[in-house]
Coordinates of C-alpha atoms in Angstrom, one line a residue:
Chain A
X1 CA 0.0 0.0 0.0
X2 CA 1.2 3.5 -0.9
X3 CA 1.7 5.5 2.2
X4 CA 1.8 9.3 2.3
X5 CA 2.5 10.8 5.7
X6 CA 2.3 14.4 6.8
X7 CA 4.3 15.7 9.8
X8 CA 1.3 17.1 11.8
X9 CA -2.5 16.6 11.8
X10 CA -3.1 19.9 13.6
X11 CA -1.0 23.0 13.8
X12 CA -1.6 26.5 15.3
X13 CA 0.7 29.3 14.4
X14 CA 0.8 33.1 14.8
X15 CA 0.6 35.6 12.0
X16 CA 4.1 36.3 10.6
X17 CA 5.6 33.0 11.7
X18 CA 7.5 30.8 9.2
X19 CA 5.7 27.5 8.9
X20 CA 7.0 24.2 7.5
X21 CA 4.7 21.4 6.5
X22 CA 6.4 18.1 5.7
X23 CA 5.3 15.3 3.5
X24 CA 6.9 11.9 3.0
X25 CA 5.9 9.1 0.5
X26 CA 7.2 5.6 0.6
X27 CA 6.5 4.3 -2.9
X28 CA 9.3 5.9 -4.9
X29 CA 6.8 8.2 -6.7
X30 CA 8.2 10.8 -9.1
X31 CA 5.4 13.4 -8.6
X32 CA 4.4 15.1 -5.5
X33 CA 1.8 17.8 -4.9
X34 CA 0.6 20.3 -2.3
X35 CA -3.1 21.3 -2.2
X36 CA -5.2 23.4 0.1
X37 CA -8.8 22.3 0.8
X38 CA -11.4 24.9 1.8
X39 CA -15.2 24.4 2.1
X40 CA -17.0 25.1 -1.2
X41 CA -13.7 25.6 -3.1
X42 CA -12.6 22.0 -3.4
X43 CA -8.9 21.2 -3.7
X44 CA -6.6 23.9 -5.1
X45 CA -3.1 23.1 -6.3
X46 CA -0.4 25.2 -4.7
X47 CA 2.8 23.6 -6.0
X48 CA 4.0 20.4 -7.5
X49 CA 7.2 18.6 -8.3
X50 CA 8.2 16.1 -10.9
X51 CA 11.6 15.3 -9.6
X52 CA 14.1 16.2 -6.9
X53 CA 15.0 19.8 -6.8
X54 CA 12.3 20.6 -9.3
X55 CA 9.2 22.6 -8.6
X56 CA 6.3 24.1 -10.6
X57 CA 3.7 26.6 -9.5
X58 CA 0.1 25.5 -9.3
X59 CA -3.0 27.6 -9.3
X60 CA -2.4 29.5 -6.0
X61 CA 1.3 29.7 -5.3
X62 CA 1.3 33.2 -3.7
X63 CA 2.6 33.2 -0.2
X64 CA 4.0 29.7 -0.4
X65 CA 7.3 28.1 -1.4
X66 CA 8.4 24.4 -1.6
X67 CA 11.5 22.3 -1.3
X68 CA 12.3 18.9 -2.6
X69 CA 15.8 17.8 -1.7
X70 CA 15.0 14.1 -1.6
X71 CA 12.6 12.1 -3.8
X72 CA 10.5 10.9 -1.0
X73 CA 10.1 14.3 0.8
X74 CA 8.2 17.4 -0.3
X75 CA 8.0 20.4 2.0
X76 CA 5.6 23.3 1.9
X77 CA 6.8 26.6 3.4
X78 CA 4.7 29.5 4.5
X79 CA 7.3 32.3 4.6
X80 CA 5.2 34.6 6.8
X81 CA 1.9 33.0 7.8
X82 CA -1.3 35.1 7.5
X83 CA -4.8 34.4 8.7
X84 CA -6.1 33.8 5.2
X85 CA -3.8 30.7 5.0
X86 CA -5.8 29.0 7.7
X87 CA -6.9 25.8 5.8
X88 CA -6.5 22.1 5.4
X89 CA -3.3 21.2 3.5
X90 CA -3.1 18.0 1.6
X91 CA 0.0 16.3 0.2
X92 CA -0.3 13.8 -2.6
X93 CA 2.0 11.7 -4.8
X94 CA 1.7 9.8 -8.0
X95 CA 3.9 7.7 -10.3
X96 CA 5.6 8.7 -13.5
X97 CA 4.0 10.6 -16.3
X98 CA 0.4 10.2 -17.5
X99 CA -2.9 10.4 -15.8
X100 CA -2.0 8.2 -12.8
X101 CA -4.1 8.4 -9.7
X102 CA -2.8 10.4 -6.8
X103 CA -2.4 9.1 -3.3
X104 CA -3.1 11.5 -0.5
X105 CA -1.8 12.0 3.0
X106 CA -4.2 12.6 6.0
X107 CA -3.9 16.4 5.8
X108 CA -2.7 19.1 8.1
X109 CA -5.2 21.5 9.5
X110 CA -3.4 24.7 10.0
X111 CA -4.8 27.6 12.0
X112 CA -3.1 31.0 11.8
X113 CA -4.1 33.4 14.6
Chain B
X1 CA -8.0 22.8 -21.0
X2 CA -9.8 20.1 -19.1
X3 CA -12.0 21.1 -16.2
X4 CA -14.9 19.6 -14.2
X5 CA -18.0 21.0 -12.5
X6 CA -20.1 19.3 -9.9
X7 CA -23.8 20.4 -9.8
X8 CA -24.7 19.6 -6.2
X9 CA -22.7 21.1 -3.3
X10 CA -24.7 19.4 -0.5
X11 CA -27.0 16.3 -0.8
X12 CA -29.0 14.8 2.0
X13 CA -30.6 11.4 1.6
X14 CA -32.1 8.7 3.8
X15 CA -30.6 5.3 4.0
X16 CA -31.6 2.9 1.1
X17 CA -32.3 5.9 -1.2
X18 CA -30.7 5.9 -4.6
X19 CA -27.8 8.3 -5.3
X20 CA -26.7 10.1 -8.3
X21 CA -24.1 12.9 -8.1
X22 CA -23.5 15.0 -11.2
X23 CA -20.2 15.7 -12.9
X24 CA -19.6 17.4 -16.2
X25 CA -16.2 17.8 -17.8
X26 CA -15.0 20.1 -20.6
X27 CA -13.8 18.6 -23.8
X28 CA -10.0 18.4 -24.2
X29 CA -9.0 15.4 -26.3
X30 CA -8.5 12.1 -24.6
X31 CA -10.8 11.8 -21.6
X32 CA -9.8 10.3 -18.3
X33 CA -11.9 10.8 -15.3
X34 CA -11.8 10.0 -11.6
X35 CA -14.1 10.1 -8.6
X36 CA -12.4 10.5 -5.2
X37 CA -14.1 10.3 -1.8
X38 CA -13.2 11.7 1.6
X39 CA -14.8 10.1 4.6
X40 CA -15.0 12.1 7.8
X41 CA -11.6 12.3 9.4
X42 CA -10.0 10.2 6.7
X43 CA -7.7 10.9 3.8
X44 CA -8.9 11.4 0.2
X45 CA -9.0 8.1 -1.7
X46 CA -9.8 6.9 -5.2
X47 CA -13.4 5.6 -5.6
X48 CA -13.2 4.7 -9.3
X49 CA -11.6 5.8 -12.5
X50 CA -12.3 5.8 -16.3
X51 CA -9.5 5.6 -18.7
X52 CA -11.0 3.8 -21.7
X53 CA -13.2 0.9 -22.7
X54 CA -16.5 0.1 -21.0
X55 CA -18.1 3.4 -20.2
X56 CA -19.8 1.9 -17.1
X57 CA -17.1 1.8 -14.4
X58 CA -17.5 0.0 -11.1
X59 CA -15.7 1.1 -8.0
X60 CA -15.4 0.3 -4.3
X61 CA -18.3 0.0 -1.9
X62 CA -21.0 -0.6 -4.6
X63 CA -20.4 2.7 -6.4
X64 CA -20.4 3.0 -10.2
X65 CA -20.2 5.8 -12.7
X66 CA -21.1 6.1 -16.4
X67 CA -19.1 8.0 -18.9
X68 CA -21.5 9.6 -21.5
X69 CA -19.4 11.3 -24.1
X70 CA -22.4 13.0 -25.8
X71 CA -23.3 14.7 -22.6
X72 CA -19.8 15.3 -21.3
X73 CA -20.9 13.7 -18.1
X74 CA -19.5 11.2 -15.6
X75 CA -22.2 10.9 -12.9
X76 CA -21.6 8.8 -9.8
X77 CA -24.4 6.4 -8.8
X78 CA -25.3 4.0 -6.0
X79 CA -28.6 2.1 -6.0
X80 CA -29.0 2.1 -2.2
X81 CA -26.9 4.3 0.1
X82 CA -25.8 3.5 3.6
X83 CA -25.1 5.8 6.6
X84 CA -21.4 5.0 6.1
X85 CA -21.5 6.7 2.7
X86 CA -21.6 10.0 4.4
X87 CA -18.6 11.8 2.9
X88 CA -17.4 14.4 0.5
X89 CA -17.1 13.3 -3.1
X90 CA -14.9 14.9 -5.8
X91 CA -15.0 14.5 -9.5
X92 CA -11.6 15.0 -11.1
X93 CA -9.9 15.1 -14.5
X94 CA -6.2 14.8 -15.3
X95 CA -4.5 17.8 -17.0
X96 CA -1.0 17.2 -18.1
X97 CA 0.5 15.4 -15.1
X98 CA -1.8 17.1 -12.6
X99 CA -5.3 16.4 -11.6
X100 CA -8.0 19.1 -11.6
X101 CA -10.7 18.6 -8.9
X102 CA -14.3 19.7 -8.8
X103 CA -15.5 21.7 -5.8
X104 CA -16.9 18.6 -4.2
X105 CA -20.3 17.4 -3.1
X106 CA -21.0 16.8 0.6
X107 CA -23.3 13.8 1.0
X108 CA -25.1 13.3 4.3
X109 CA -27.0 10.1 4.9
X110 CA -29.7 10.1 7.5
X111 CA -30.0 6.8 9.5

């Protein structure tokens, strides 16, 4: 079974703090993704990566950055957290190229106060 | 570019009722389609997928979906729902190496 793990299920941070969300997958997948999930808006893609040290902007990259130093690990960074970044953050991975299904982690519910 | 729209944002049904959740996609060449489900407190998981072949696709837990090319639709169905089907359901379409998700339908089953 593919396993995608995220470092925290719940996180509370203050406005202006730097926040790191970690994601690890154990199936040697090439592709990794970060989404945020908000009620009524579905899943919106923040950033994705096809390979180590490679990143691409998704639909809503503003205020976020990412890092992929190892194939199995993909980090999402909020440089200076703001209250409008309060959300559920989902990490996913998929194999190779093509329309392969994505496997999701359990999510991190981030609250910025 | 491919996109999907889901008609119903919130559906409430009683147990044993039949279910149909709507999903329409925009045309963009080869069509591949997914339905994902997120049960309360659980991670998002694949329910079923259509890549080619038989347009009637069967998934887990008795769900099925029918790809109707002429209507650009991929509606999710279940003949008799259970309380445990309470969840949020997302229709999705691949675009390049990404997946574009619909806004989701929250399904609430009354016991």
